[in-house]
Amino acid sequence: MPKKDISYWALYLKRYLTEEDDPRKDDDAFIDARAELAAATMEETRLKEGLTVNQAEERAIAVLMEGF
C-alpha cells in the first residue's frame, strides 16, 4: 500500500488534537477535510484577495481551528 502524503495543515491539526488528547486525533477523514479547507482558504486569500502570505496563513489557521 503506497504511503499517503500528509499536508502541513493536516500535521498542524493532528499535532494539536494529539496534544489536547482529542478523540478526533485518529480521524483521518476529519483531519483531511479540515486540512483541505485550510489549503483552499490559503490559496483563495492569496490569489483572489491579494493578502500577504502571513495574512493568508492566519485566515487558513482560523478555518482549520474553528470550533476549538
Coordinates of N, CA and C in Angstrom, one line a residue:
M1 N 0.9 -1.2 0.0 CA 0.0 0.0 0.0 C 0.9 1.2 0.0
P2 N 0.7 2.2 -1.0 CA 1.5 3.4 -1.0 C 1.3 4.3 0.2
K3 N 2.4 4.9 0.6 CA 2.3 5.8 1.7 C 1.6 7.1 1.3
K4 N 0.7 7.6 2.1 CA 0.0 8.8 1.8 C 0.8 10.1 2.2
D5 N 0.9 11.1 1.4 CA 1.5 12.3 1.8 C 0.5 13.0 2.7
I6 N 1.1 13.7 3.7 CA 0.3 14.5 4.7 C 0.7 15.9 4.5
S7 N -0.3 16.8 4.5 CA -0.1 18.2 4.3 C 0.3 18.9 5.6
Y8 N 0.9 20.1 5.4 CA 1.3 20.9 6.5 C 0.1 21.1 7.4
W9 N -1.1 21.4 6.8 CA -2.3 21.7 7.6 C -2.8 20.5 8.4
A10 N -2.7 19.4 7.8 CA -3.1 18.1 8.5 C -2.2 17.9 9.6
L11 N -0.9 18.1 9.4 CA 0.1 17.9 10.5 C -0.1 18.8 11.7
Y12 N -0.4 20.1 11.3 CA -0.7 21.1 12.3 C -1.9 20.7 13.2
L13 N -3.0 20.3 12.5 CA -4.2 19.9 13.3 C -4.0 18.6 14.0
K14 N -3.3 17.6 13.4 CA -3.1 16.4 14.1 C -2.3 16.6 15.4
R15 N -1.3 17.4 15.3 CA -0.4 17.7 16.5 C -1.3 18.4 17.6
Y16 N -2.1 19.3 17.2 CA -3.0 20.0 18.2 C -3.9 19.0 18.8
L17 N -4.6 18.2 18.0 CA -5.5 17.2 18.6 C -4.8 16.2 19.5
T18 N -3.6 15.8 19.1 CA -2.9 14.8 19.9 C -2.5 15.5 21.2
E19 N -2.0 16.7 21.2 CA -1.6 17.4 22.4 C -2.8 17.6 23.4
E20 N -3.9 17.8 22.8 CA -5.1 18.0 23.6 C -5.9 16.7 23.9
D21 N -5.3 15.6 23.5 CA -5.9 14.3 23.6 C -7.4 14.2 23.2
D22 N -7.6 14.9 22.1 CA -8.9 15.0 21.4 C -9.2 13.6 20.8
P23 N -10.4 13.1 20.9 CA -10.7 11.8 20.3 C -10.6 11.8 18.8
R24 N -10.7 12.9 18.2 CA -10.6 13.0 16.7 C -9.2 12.9 16.2
K25 N -8.2 12.8 17.1 CA -6.8 12.8 16.6 C -6.5 11.6 15.7
D26 N -7.3 10.6 15.6 CA -7.1 9.5 14.7 C -8.1 9.4 13.6
D27 N -8.9 10.5 13.5 CA -10.0 10.5 12.5 C -9.4 11.2 11.2
D28 N -8.8 10.4 10.4 CA -8.1 10.9 9.2 C -9.1 11.7 8.3
A29 N -10.3 11.2 8.2 CA -11.3 11.9 7.3 C -11.6 13.3 7.8
F30 N -11.7 13.5 9.1 CA -12.0 14.8 9.7 C -10.7 15.7 9.5
I31 N -9.6 15.1 9.8 CA -8.3 15.9 9.7 C -8.1 16.3 8.2
D32 N -8.3 15.4 7.3 CA -8.1 15.7 5.9 C -9.1 16.8 5.4
A33 N -10.3 16.7 5.8 CA -11.3 17.6 5.4 C -11.0 19.0 5.9
R34 N -10.6 19.1 7.1 CA -10.2 20.4 7.7 C -9.0 21.0 7.0
A35 N -8.0 20.1 6.7 CA -6.7 20.5 6.0 C -7.0 21.0 4.6
E36 N -7.9 20.3 3.9 CA -8.2 20.7 2.5 C -8.9 22.1 2.6
L37 N -9.8 22.3 3.5 CA -10.4 23.6 3.7 C -9.4 24.7 4.0
A38 N -8.5 24.4 4.8 CA -7.4 25.4 5.2 C -6.6 25.7 4.0
A39 N -6.2 24.7 3.2 CA -5.4 24.9 2.0 C -6.1 25.7 1.0
A40 N -7.4 25.4 0.8 CA -8.2 26.2 -0.2 C -8.3 27.7 0.3
T41 N -8.5 27.9 1.6 CA -8.6 29.2 2.1 C -7.3 30.0 1.9
M42 N -6.1 29.3 2.1 CA -4.8 29.9 1.9 C -4.7 30.4 0.4
E43 N -5.0 29.5 -0.5 CA -4.9 29.8 -1.9 C -5.9 30.9 -2.3
E44 N -7.1 30.8 -1.9 CA -8.1 31.8 -2.3 C -7.7 33.2 -1.8
T45 N -7.3 33.3 -0.5 CA -7.0 34.6 0.0 C -5.7 35.2 -0.6
R46 N -4.8 34.3 -1.0 CA -3.6 34.8 -1.7 C -3.9 35.3 -3.1
L47 N -4.6 34.4 -3.9 CA -4.8 34.7 -5.3 C -6.0 35.6 -5.6
K48 N -7.1 35.5 -4.9 CA -8.2 36.3 -5.2 C -8.3 37.6 -4.4
E49 N -7.9 37.5 -3.1 CA -8.0 38.7 -2.3 C -6.7 39.5 -2.2
G50 N -5.6 38.8 -2.6 CA -4.3 39.5 -2.6 C -3.6 39.7 -1.3
L51 N -4.0 38.9 -0.3 CA -3.4 39.1 1.0 C -2.0 38.6 1.0
T52 N -1.2 39.1 2.0 CA 0.2 38.6 2.1 C 0.2 37.2 2.6
V53 N 1.3 36.5 2.5 CA 1.4 35.1 3.0 C 1.0 35.0 4.4
N54 N 1.5 35.9 5.3 CA 1.2 35.9 6.7 C -0.3 36.1 6.9
Q55 N -0.9 37.0 6.2 CA -2.4 37.3 6.4 C -3.2 36.0 6.0
A56 N -2.8 35.5 4.8 CA -3.5 34.3 4.3 C -3.3 33.1 5.2
E57 N -2.1 33.0 5.8 CA -1.9 31.9 6.7 C -2.7 32.0 8.0
E58 N -2.9 33.2 8.5 CA -3.7 33.5 9.7 C -5.2 33.1 9.4
R59 N -5.7 33.4 8.2 CA -7.0 33.0 7.8 C -7.2 31.5 7.7
A60 N -6.2 30.9 7.1 CA -6.2 29.4 7.0 C -6.2 28.7 8.3
I61 N -5.4 29.2 9.2 CA -5.3 28.6 10.6 C -6.7 28.9 11.3
A62 N -7.3 30.0 11.1 CA -8.6 30.3 11.7 C -9.6 29.3 11.2
V63 N -9.6 29.0 10.0 CA -10.5 28.0 9.4 C -10.2 26.6 9.9
L64 N -8.9 26.3 9.9 CA -8.5 24.9 10.4 C -8.9 24.7 11.9
M65 N -8.8 25.7 12.7 CA -9.0 25.6 14.1 C -10.4 26.0 14.6
E66 N -11.3 26.4 13.7 CA -12.6 26.8 14.1 C -13.3 25.8 15.0
G67 N -13.8 26.3 16.1 CA -14.5 25.5 17.0 C -13.7 24.9 18.1
F68 N -12.4 25.1 18.1 CA -11.5 24.6 19.1 C -11.2 25.6 20.1

